[in-house]
Short mmCIF file of C-alpha atoms and ligand atoms in Angstrom, two decimals:
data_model
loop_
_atom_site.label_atom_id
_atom_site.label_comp_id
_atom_site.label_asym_id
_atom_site.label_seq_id
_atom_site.Cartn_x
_atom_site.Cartn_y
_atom_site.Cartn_z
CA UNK A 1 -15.67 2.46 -139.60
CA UNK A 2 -15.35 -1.68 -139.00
CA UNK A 3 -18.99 -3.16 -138.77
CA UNK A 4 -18.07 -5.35 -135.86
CA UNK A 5 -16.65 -2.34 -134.23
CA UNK A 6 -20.06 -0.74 -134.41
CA UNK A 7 -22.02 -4.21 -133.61
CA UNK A 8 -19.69 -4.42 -130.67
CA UNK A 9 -20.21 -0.96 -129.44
CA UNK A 10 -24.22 -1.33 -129.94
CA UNK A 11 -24.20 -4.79 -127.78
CA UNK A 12 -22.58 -3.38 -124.95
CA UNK A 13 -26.27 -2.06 -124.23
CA UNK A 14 -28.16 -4.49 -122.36
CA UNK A 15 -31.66 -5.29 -123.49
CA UNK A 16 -34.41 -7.34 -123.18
CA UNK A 17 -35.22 -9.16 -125.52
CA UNK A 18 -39.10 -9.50 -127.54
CA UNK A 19 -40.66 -10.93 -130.23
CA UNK A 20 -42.88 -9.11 -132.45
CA UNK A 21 -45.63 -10.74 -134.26
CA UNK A 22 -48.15 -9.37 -136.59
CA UNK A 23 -50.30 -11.58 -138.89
CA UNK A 24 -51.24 -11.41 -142.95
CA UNK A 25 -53.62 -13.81 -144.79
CA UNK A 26 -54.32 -15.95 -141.50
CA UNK A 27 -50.68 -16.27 -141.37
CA UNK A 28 -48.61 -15.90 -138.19
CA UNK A 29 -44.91 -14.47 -138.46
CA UNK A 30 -42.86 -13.21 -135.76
CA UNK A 31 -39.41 -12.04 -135.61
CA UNK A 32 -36.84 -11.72 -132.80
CA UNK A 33 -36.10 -7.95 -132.23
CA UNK A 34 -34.44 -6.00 -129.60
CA UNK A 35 -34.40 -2.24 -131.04
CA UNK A 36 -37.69 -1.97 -129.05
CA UNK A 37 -38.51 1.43 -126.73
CA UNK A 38 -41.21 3.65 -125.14
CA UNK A 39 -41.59 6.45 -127.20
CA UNK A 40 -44.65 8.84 -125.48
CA UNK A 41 -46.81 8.36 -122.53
CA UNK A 42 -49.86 10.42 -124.38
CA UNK A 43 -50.59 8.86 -126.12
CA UNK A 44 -48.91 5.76 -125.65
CA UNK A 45 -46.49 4.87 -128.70
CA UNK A 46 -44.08 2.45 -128.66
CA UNK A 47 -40.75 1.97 -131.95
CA UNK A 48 -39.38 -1.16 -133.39
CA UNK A 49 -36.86 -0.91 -135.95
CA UNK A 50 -36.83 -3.65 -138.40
CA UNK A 51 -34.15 -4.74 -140.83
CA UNK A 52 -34.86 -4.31 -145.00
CA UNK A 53 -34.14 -7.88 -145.15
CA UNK A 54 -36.38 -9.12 -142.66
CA UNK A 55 -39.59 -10.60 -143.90
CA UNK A 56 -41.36 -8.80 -141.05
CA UNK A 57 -40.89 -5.74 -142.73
CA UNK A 58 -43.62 -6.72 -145.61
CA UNK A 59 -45.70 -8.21 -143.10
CA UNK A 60 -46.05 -5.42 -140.86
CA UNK A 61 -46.30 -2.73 -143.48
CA UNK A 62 -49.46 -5.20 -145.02
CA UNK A 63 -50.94 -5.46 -141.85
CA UNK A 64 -50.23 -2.26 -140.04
CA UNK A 65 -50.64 -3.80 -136.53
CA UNK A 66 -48.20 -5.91 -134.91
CA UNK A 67 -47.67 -7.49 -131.10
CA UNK A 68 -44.35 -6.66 -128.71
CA UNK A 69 -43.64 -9.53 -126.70
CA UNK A 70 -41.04 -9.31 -123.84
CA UNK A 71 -39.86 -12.81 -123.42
CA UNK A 72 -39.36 -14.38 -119.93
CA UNK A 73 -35.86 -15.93 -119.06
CA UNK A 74 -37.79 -19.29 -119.64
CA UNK A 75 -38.31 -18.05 -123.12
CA UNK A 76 -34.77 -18.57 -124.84
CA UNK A 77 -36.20 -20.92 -126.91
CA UNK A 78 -38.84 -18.24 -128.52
CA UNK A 79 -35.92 -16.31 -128.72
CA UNK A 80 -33.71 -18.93 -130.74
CA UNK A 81 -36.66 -20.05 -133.15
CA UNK A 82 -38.13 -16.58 -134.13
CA UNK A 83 -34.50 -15.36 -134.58
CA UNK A 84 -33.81 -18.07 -137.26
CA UNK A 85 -30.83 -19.43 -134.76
CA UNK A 86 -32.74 -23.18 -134.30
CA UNK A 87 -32.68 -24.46 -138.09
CA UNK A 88 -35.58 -26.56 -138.27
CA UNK A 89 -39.52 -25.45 -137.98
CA UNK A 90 -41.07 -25.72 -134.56
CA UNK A 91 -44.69 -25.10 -134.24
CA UNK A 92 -45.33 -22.21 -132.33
CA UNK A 93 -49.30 -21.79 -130.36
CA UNK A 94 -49.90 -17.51 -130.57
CA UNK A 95 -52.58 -16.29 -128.22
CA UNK A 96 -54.72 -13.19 -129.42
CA UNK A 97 -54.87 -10.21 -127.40
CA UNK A 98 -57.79 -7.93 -129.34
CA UNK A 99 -57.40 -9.81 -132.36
CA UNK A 100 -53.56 -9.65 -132.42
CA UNK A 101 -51.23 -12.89 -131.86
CA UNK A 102 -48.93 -12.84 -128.72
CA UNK A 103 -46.75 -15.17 -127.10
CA UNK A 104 -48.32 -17.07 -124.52
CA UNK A 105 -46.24 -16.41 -121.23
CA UNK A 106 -44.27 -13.05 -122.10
CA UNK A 107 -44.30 -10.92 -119.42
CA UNK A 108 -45.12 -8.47 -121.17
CA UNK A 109 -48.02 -8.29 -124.78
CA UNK A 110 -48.22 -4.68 -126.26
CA UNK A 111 -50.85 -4.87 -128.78
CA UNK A 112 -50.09 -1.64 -131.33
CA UNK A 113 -51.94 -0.39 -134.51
CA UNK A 114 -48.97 1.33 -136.59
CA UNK A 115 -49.08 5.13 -136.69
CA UNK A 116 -46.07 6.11 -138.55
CA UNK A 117 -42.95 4.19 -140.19
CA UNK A 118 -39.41 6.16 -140.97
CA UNK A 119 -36.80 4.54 -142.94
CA UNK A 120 -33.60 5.15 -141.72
CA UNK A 121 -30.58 3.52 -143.80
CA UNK A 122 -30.84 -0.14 -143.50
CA UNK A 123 -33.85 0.15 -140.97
CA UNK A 124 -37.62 0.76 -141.09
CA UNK A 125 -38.91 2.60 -138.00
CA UNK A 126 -42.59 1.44 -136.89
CA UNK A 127 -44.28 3.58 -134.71
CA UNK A 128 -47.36 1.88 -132.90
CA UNK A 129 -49.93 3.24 -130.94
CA UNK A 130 -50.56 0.82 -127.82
CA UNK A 131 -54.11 -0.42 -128.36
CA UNK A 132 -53.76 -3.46 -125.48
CA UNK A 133 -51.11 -4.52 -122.66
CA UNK A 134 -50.86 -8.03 -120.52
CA UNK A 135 -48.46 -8.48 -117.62
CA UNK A 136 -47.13 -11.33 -116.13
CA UNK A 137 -44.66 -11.31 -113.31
CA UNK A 138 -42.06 -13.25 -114.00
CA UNK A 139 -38.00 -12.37 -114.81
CA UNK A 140 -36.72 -11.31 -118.07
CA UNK A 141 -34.81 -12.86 -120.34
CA UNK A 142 -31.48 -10.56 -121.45
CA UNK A 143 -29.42 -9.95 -124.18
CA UNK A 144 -25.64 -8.44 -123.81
CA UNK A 145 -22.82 -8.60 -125.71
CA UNK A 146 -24.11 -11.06 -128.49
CA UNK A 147 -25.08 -13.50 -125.52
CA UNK A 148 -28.24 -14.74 -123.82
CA UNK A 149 -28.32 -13.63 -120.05
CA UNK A 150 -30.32 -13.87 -116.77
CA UNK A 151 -30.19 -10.71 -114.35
CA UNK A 152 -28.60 -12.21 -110.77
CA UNK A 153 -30.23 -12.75 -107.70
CA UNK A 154 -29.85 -9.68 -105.40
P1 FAD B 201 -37.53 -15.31 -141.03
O1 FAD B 201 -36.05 -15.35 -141.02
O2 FAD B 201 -38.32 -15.90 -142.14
O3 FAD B 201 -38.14 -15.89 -139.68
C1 FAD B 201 -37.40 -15.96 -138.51
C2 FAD B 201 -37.62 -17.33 -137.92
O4 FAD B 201 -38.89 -17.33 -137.28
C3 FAD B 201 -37.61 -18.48 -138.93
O5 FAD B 201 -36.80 -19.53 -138.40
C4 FAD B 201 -39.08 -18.88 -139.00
O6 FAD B 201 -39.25 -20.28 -139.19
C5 FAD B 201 -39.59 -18.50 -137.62
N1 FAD B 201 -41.01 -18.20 -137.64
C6 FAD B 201 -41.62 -17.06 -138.10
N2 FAD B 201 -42.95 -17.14 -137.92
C7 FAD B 201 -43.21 -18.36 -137.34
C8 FAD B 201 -44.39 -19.01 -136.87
N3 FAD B 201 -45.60 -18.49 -137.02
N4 FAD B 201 -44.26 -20.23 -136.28
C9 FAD B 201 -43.04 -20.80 -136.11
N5 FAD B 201 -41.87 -20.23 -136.52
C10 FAD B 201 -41.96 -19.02 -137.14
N6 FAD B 201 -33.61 -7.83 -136.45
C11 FAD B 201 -34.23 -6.63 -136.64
O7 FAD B 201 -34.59 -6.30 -137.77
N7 FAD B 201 -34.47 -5.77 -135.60
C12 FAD B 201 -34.10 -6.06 -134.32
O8 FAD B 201 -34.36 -5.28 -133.39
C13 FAD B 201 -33.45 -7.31 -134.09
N8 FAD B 201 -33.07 -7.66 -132.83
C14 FAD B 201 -32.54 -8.88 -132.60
C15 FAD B 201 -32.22 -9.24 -131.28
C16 FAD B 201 -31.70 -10.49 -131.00
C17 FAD B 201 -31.38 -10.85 -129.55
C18 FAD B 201 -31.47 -11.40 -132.05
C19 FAD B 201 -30.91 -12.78 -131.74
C20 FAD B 201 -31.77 -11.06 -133.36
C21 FAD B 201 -32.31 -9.80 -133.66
N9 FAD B 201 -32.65 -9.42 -134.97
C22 FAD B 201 -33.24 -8.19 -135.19
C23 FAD B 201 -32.43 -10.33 -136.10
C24 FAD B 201 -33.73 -11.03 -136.53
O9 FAD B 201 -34.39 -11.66 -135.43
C25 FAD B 201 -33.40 -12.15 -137.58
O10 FAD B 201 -32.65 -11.59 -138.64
C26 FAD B 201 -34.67 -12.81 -138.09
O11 FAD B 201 -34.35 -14.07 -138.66
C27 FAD B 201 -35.37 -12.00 -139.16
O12 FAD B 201 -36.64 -12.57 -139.35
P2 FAD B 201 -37.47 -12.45 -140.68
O13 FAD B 201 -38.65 -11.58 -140.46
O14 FAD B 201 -36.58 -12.15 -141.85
O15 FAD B 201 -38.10 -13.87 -140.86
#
């Protein structure tokens, strides 16, 4: 099967969209991911599924914590710069939330200590036990169709 048939397919799904940040040697990284989900209520675990080529894949597996942060439709930007889509480095102030960075104004931090991984083709699953969680009430930013969206009033 065509790859863009299959990309195509998968970005008919509307998502949110979060970043996910985890921290190695005092160093800060976060990467733009949307294969994000609730996996159990008890106890509370939480997947992201990160790409072998990623450098977040390293980092994560070094640090075995990392932070899910569900951007706000202000939040494009985080979006763009964590996804490697705007080129040149912007410096980016991370809150900690029990010792783990976050994005300041998500609407959403999920702190999580990783509990399992599975490597599925191309993919690393990271399972993470939710150790913290901060709200804010504000809209989300989407993602459909390869395309940055806000939901409509109504
Ligand atoms: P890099 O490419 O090295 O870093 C990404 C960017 O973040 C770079 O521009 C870097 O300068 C910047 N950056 C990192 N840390 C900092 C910091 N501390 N301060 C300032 N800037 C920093 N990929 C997946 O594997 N899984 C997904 O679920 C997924 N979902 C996506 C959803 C969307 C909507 C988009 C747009 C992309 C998605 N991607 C996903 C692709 C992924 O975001 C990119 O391939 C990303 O560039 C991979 O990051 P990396 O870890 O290789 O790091």
């Amino acid at each position: 099967m065509d790859d863009r048939l299959f990309r195509n397919a998968m970005g008919k799904f509307a998502t949110g969209v979060t970043v996910v940040a985890t921290e190695v040697d005092g160093q800060v990284h976060g990467m733009t991911a949307n294969a994000f989900m609730s996996v159990s209520l008890n106890p509370k675990l939480v997947v992201v599924s990160i790409a072998e080529k990623a450098t977040m894949l390293e980092k994560v597996k070094q640090s075995k914590s990392f932070s899910v942060n569900i951007l706000a439709a202000s939040q494009q930007d985080f979006s763009m710069i964590f996804a490697g889509q705007i080129k040149e480095h912007r410096e980016v102030q991370f809150d900690r939330l029990g010792g783990v960075p976050v994005i300041p104004g998500s609407i959403a931090q999920v702190t999580c200590e990783v509990t399992s991984t599975h490597t599925e083709g191309d993919h690393t699953l990271f399972i993470g036990k939710v150790t913290d969680i901060h709200l804010e009430d504000k809209e989300p930013l989407v993602y459909f169709s390869g395309k940055y969206r806000k939901l409509a009033e109504g």
